Amino acid sequence: MKIDHIGIAVKNLDRAVENYRKITASEPVYSEYVVSQKVNVVFFETESGKIELLSSEDEDSAIYKFLEKRGEGIHHMAFMVKDIYESMADYKYKGYKLLSEKPLIGAANKWVAFIHPKDCNGVLIELCEKIIKE
Ligand code: CMX
């Protein structure tokens, strides 16, 4: 497996983007509103994986709830997998709690699925697979 990105929940996306411009000494590479997650995201690229800044003002979204309860910080770690259905079935078989029955359309043209943080030592894990492979 390869780490695709680390997700960081932020309250003010514009200010966080300015900050991560300085931290990574680079420009953001991609931004999007992810409908399935009700979240605005901005990606920065590093040599060994991306950084995803996430923010939401929608009270029903996971990110809004996370920010209310826990404040800003690392929200999830995402692994790129070859076949998301196979991967989900494998984790399910091993007893991990998947947060959806099927993959959802996530940011940057990827299928995504999540494993409950309680099963991963307090870290929400995202599995992702490119919908259209390059
Ligand atoms: N990382 C670690 N722990 C987390 C967490 C996270 N991201 N989100 C919630 N938790 C903790 C809660 O603080 C809570 O801890 P305590 O029991 O100690 O208080 C615990 O997990 C309970 O969770 P829950 O009651 O089952 O559910 P929540 O309503 O808090 O929802 C979660 C948590 C992970 C099930 C929900 O956020 C979810 O379904 N996430 C998947 C989708 C998602 O996160 N999308 C965001 C956008 C992703 C993207 O586009 O990249």
Tab-separated table of C-alpha atoms and ligand atoms in Angstrom:
chain	number	residue	atom	x	y	z
A	1	MET	CA	0.000	0.000	0.000
A	2	LYS	CA	1.017	3.543	-0.600
A	3	ILE	CA	-0.002	6.568	1.465
A	4	ASP	CA	-1.962	8.739	-0.947
A	5	HIS	CA	-2.627	11.623	1.407
A	6	ILE	CA	-3.044	12.855	4.947
A	7	GLY	CA	-6.281	14.765	5.587
A	8	ILE	CA	-6.246	17.780	7.918
A	9	ALA	CA	-9.487	19.343	9.140
A	10	VAL	CA	-9.301	23.141	9.210
A	11	LYS	CA	-11.727	25.867	10.262
A	12	ASN	CA	-10.762	28.515	7.725
A	13	LEU	CA	-9.719	27.005	4.399
A	14	ASP	CA	-8.287	30.203	2.890
A	15	ARG	CA	-6.103	30.858	5.906
A	16	ALA	CA	-5.006	27.227	6.057
A	17	VAL	CA	-4.071	27.326	2.359
A	18	GLU	CA	-1.915	30.394	3.004
A	19	ASN	CA	-0.267	28.592	5.888
A	20	TYR	CA	0.420	25.388	3.933
A	21	ARG	CA	1.799	27.439	1.033
A	22	LYS	CA	4.489	28.511	3.485
A	23	ILE	CA	4.877	25.122	5.177
A	24	THR	CA	5.314	23.183	1.923
A	25	ALA	CA	6.899	26.061	-0.015
A	26	SER	CA	4.561	25.154	-2.877
A	27	GLU	CA	1.268	26.074	-4.473
A	28	PRO	CA	-1.900	24.014	-4.029
A	29	VAL	CA	-2.385	21.546	-6.883
A	30	TYR	CA	-6.115	20.878	-6.742
A	31	SER	CA	-9.340	22.052	-5.095
A	32	GLU	CA	-12.908	20.787	-5.176
A	33	TYR	CA	-16.253	20.658	-3.368
A	34	VAL	CA	-16.847	16.960	-2.666
A	35	VAL	CA	-20.593	16.403	-2.897
A	36	SER	CA	-20.684	12.993	-1.187
A	37	GLN	CA	-18.816	14.392	1.852
A	38	LYS	CA	-20.186	17.977	1.831
A	39	VAL	CA	-16.673	19.295	2.163
A	40	ASN	CA	-14.324	21.752	0.465
A	41	VAL	CA	-10.857	20.366	-0.098
A	42	VAL	CA	-7.521	21.722	-1.265
A	43	PHE	CA	-4.554	19.472	-2.020
A	44	PHE	CA	-0.834	20.145	-1.762
A	45	GLU	CA	1.649	17.717	-3.244
A	46	THR	CA	4.817	16.467	-1.543
A	47	GLU	CA	7.358	13.976	-2.841
A	48	SER	CA	5.884	11.194	-0.739
A	49	GLY	CA	2.150	11.858	-0.721
A	50	LYS	CA	-0.380	14.646	-0.698
A	51	ILE	CA	-1.773	16.850	2.048
A	52	GLU	CA	-5.536	17.415	1.897
A	53	LEU	CA	-6.977	20.396	3.760
A	54	LEU	CA	-10.682	19.874	4.510
A	55	SER	CA	-13.283	22.339	5.695
A	56	SER	CA	-17.052	22.381	5.907
A	57	GLU	CA	-19.782	24.683	7.144
A	58	ASP	CA	-22.425	22.007	6.667
A	59	GLU	CA	-23.551	20.800	10.100
A	60	ASP	CA	-24.347	17.344	8.684
A	61	SER	CA	-20.828	16.773	7.412
A	62	ALA	CA	-18.236	14.587	9.145
A	63	ILE	CA	-15.703	17.420	8.989
A	64	TYR	CA	-17.999	19.968	10.659
A	65	LYS	CA	-18.720	17.469	13.470
A	66	PHE	CA	-15.031	16.637	13.826
A	67	LEU	CA	-14.070	20.335	14.099
A	68	GLU	CA	-16.811	20.977	16.656
A	69	LYS	CA	-15.825	18.004	18.799
A	70	ARG	CA	-12.055	17.776	18.415
A	71	GLY	CA	-10.903	21.028	16.781
A	72	GLU	CA	-8.407	21.333	13.941
A	73	GLY	CA	-5.939	18.544	13.268
A	74	ILE	CA	-5.206	15.339	11.399
A	75	HIS	CA	-8.531	13.860	10.357
A	76	HIS	CA	-7.544	10.787	8.332
A	77	MET	CA	-4.814	8.885	6.565
A	78	ALA	CA	-5.537	7.605	3.052
A	79	PHE	CA	-4.094	4.518	1.392
A	80	MET	CA	-4.232	4.008	-2.362
A	81	VAL	CA	-5.427	0.467	-3.108
A	82	LYS	CA	-5.539	-1.451	-6.402
A	83	ASP	CA	-9.116	-2.670	-6.117
A	84	ILE	CA	-11.336	-0.935	-3.580
A	85	TYR	CA	-14.086	-3.587	-3.619
A	86	GLU	CA	-11.533	-6.327	-2.971
A	87	SER	CA	-9.862	-4.263	-0.282
A	88	MET	CA	-13.171	-3.489	1.464
A	89	ALA	CA	-14.143	-7.170	1.389
A	90	ASP	CA	-10.756	-8.117	2.812
A	91	TYR	CA	-10.985	-5.654	5.740
A	92	LYS	CA	-14.583	-6.670	6.395
A	93	TYR	CA	-13.522	-10.326	6.490
A	94	LYS	CA	-10.755	-9.431	8.966
A	95	GLY	CA	-13.365	-7.813	11.247
A	96	TYR	CA	-12.824	-4.100	10.565
A	97	LYS	CA	-15.852	-1.795	10.601
A	98	LEU	CA	-16.320	-0.167	7.208
A	99	LEU	CA	-18.343	3.038	7.249
A	100	SER	CA	-20.209	2.340	4.006
A	101	GLU	CA	-21.350	-0.797	2.214
A	102	LYS	CA	-20.039	0.453	-1.125
A	103	PRO	CA	-17.324	2.909	-2.180
A	104	LEU	CA	-18.370	6.561	-2.575
A	105	ILE	CA	-17.117	9.121	-5.050
A	106	GLY	CA	-14.493	11.112	-3.172
A	107	ALA	CA	-12.176	13.965	-4.027
A	108	ALA	CA	-9.949	14.031	-7.101
A	109	ASN	CA	-11.791	11.418	-9.111
A	110	LYS	CA	-11.389	8.556	-6.662
A	111	TRP	CA	-13.523	5.851	-5.134
A	112	VAL	CA	-13.262	6.127	-1.354
A	113	ALA	CA	-14.234	4.027	1.654
A	114	PHE	CA	-13.479	4.513	5.338
A	115	ILE	CA	-12.559	2.246	8.261
A	116	HIS	CA	-13.769	3.316	11.723
A	117	PRO	CA	-11.055	5.047	13.787
A	118	LYS	CA	-11.828	2.866	16.811
A	119	ASP	CA	-10.531	-0.138	14.822
A	120	CYS	CA	-7.320	1.684	13.810
A	121	ASN	CA	-5.933	2.968	17.111
A	122	GLY	CA	-7.816	6.251	16.890
A	123	VAL	CA	-7.032	7.023	13.246
A	124	LEU	CA	-9.709	7.198	10.554
A	125	ILE	CA	-8.385	5.280	7.541
A	126	GLU	CA	-9.506	6.031	3.999
A	127	LEU	CA	-9.057	3.536	1.190
A	128	CYS	CA	-9.005	5.096	-2.254
A	129	GLU	CA	-8.751	3.997	-5.856
A	130	LYS	CA	-8.538	6.140	-8.971
A	131	ILE	CA	-11.790	5.880	-10.939
A	132	ILE	CA	-10.046	6.446	-14.257
A	133	LYS	CA	-6.489	5.193	-14.160
A	134	GLU	CA	-3.822	7.311	-15.859
B	1	CMX	N1	-10.315	10.409	13.659
B	1	CMX	C1	-10.242	9.835	14.876
B	1	CMX	N2	-11.301	9.703	15.704
B	1	CMX	C2	-12.470	10.192	15.259
B	1	CMX	C3	-12.614	10.803	13.993
B	1	CMX	C4	-11.481	10.900	13.197
B	1	CMX	N3	-11.548	11.460	11.984
B	1	CMX	N4	-13.910	11.188	13.841
B	1	CMX	C5	-14.552	10.816	14.960
B	1	CMX	N5	-13.702	10.228	15.814
B	1	CMX	C6	-14.003	9.676	17.123
B	1	CMX	C7	-14.965	10.550	17.887
B	1	CMX	O1	-14.299	11.621	18.525
B	1	CMX	C8	-15.514	9.568	18.892
B	1	CMX	O2	-14.597	9.354	19.935
B	1	CMX	P1	-15.091	9.109	21.444
B	1	CMX	O3	-16.027	7.923	21.404
B	1	CMX	O4	-13.823	8.829	22.175
B	1	CMX	O5	-15.784	10.359	21.850
B	1	CMX	C9	-15.577	8.294	18.121
B	1	CMX	O6	-14.691	8.449	16.992
B	1	CMX	C10	-17.009	7.992	17.833
B	1	CMX	O7	-17.407	8.042	16.617
B	1	CMX	P2	-18.963	7.745	16.290
B	1	CMX	O8	-19.828	8.225	17.415
B	1	CMX	O9	-19.114	6.344	15.816
B	1	CMX	O10	-19.223	8.630	15.078
B	1	CMX	P3	-19.064	10.138	14.750
B	1	CMX	O11	-20.437	10.691	14.560
B	1	CMX	O12	-18.112	10.894	15.605
B	1	CMX	O13	-18.425	9.936	13.291
B	1	CMX	C11	-17.034	8.709	11.811
B	1	CMX	C12	-17.146	9.425	13.154
B	1	CMX	C13	-15.562	8.419	11.593
B	1	CMX	C14	-17.852	7.410	11.897
B	1	CMX	C15	-17.620	9.639	10.697
B	1	CMX	O14	-16.929	10.872	10.727
B	1	CMX	C16	-17.521	9.045	9.317
B	1	CMX	O15	-18.374	8.280	8.904
B	1	CMX	N6	-16.450	9.371	8.556
B	1	CMX	C17	-16.239	8.914	7.193
B	1	CMX	C18	-16.424	9.997	6.174
B	1	CMX	C19	-15.552	11.176	6.394
B	1	CMX	O16	-14.858	11.318	7.406
B	1	CMX	N7	-15.569	12.102	5.438
B	1	CMX	C20	-14.795	13.311	5.501
B	1	CMX	C21	-14.308	13.756	4.149
B	1	CMX	C22	-13.226	12.850	3.640
B	1	CMX	C23	-12.650	13.276	2.314
B	1	CMX	O17	-13.373	13.804	1.430
B	1	CMX	O18	-11.426	13.079	2.103
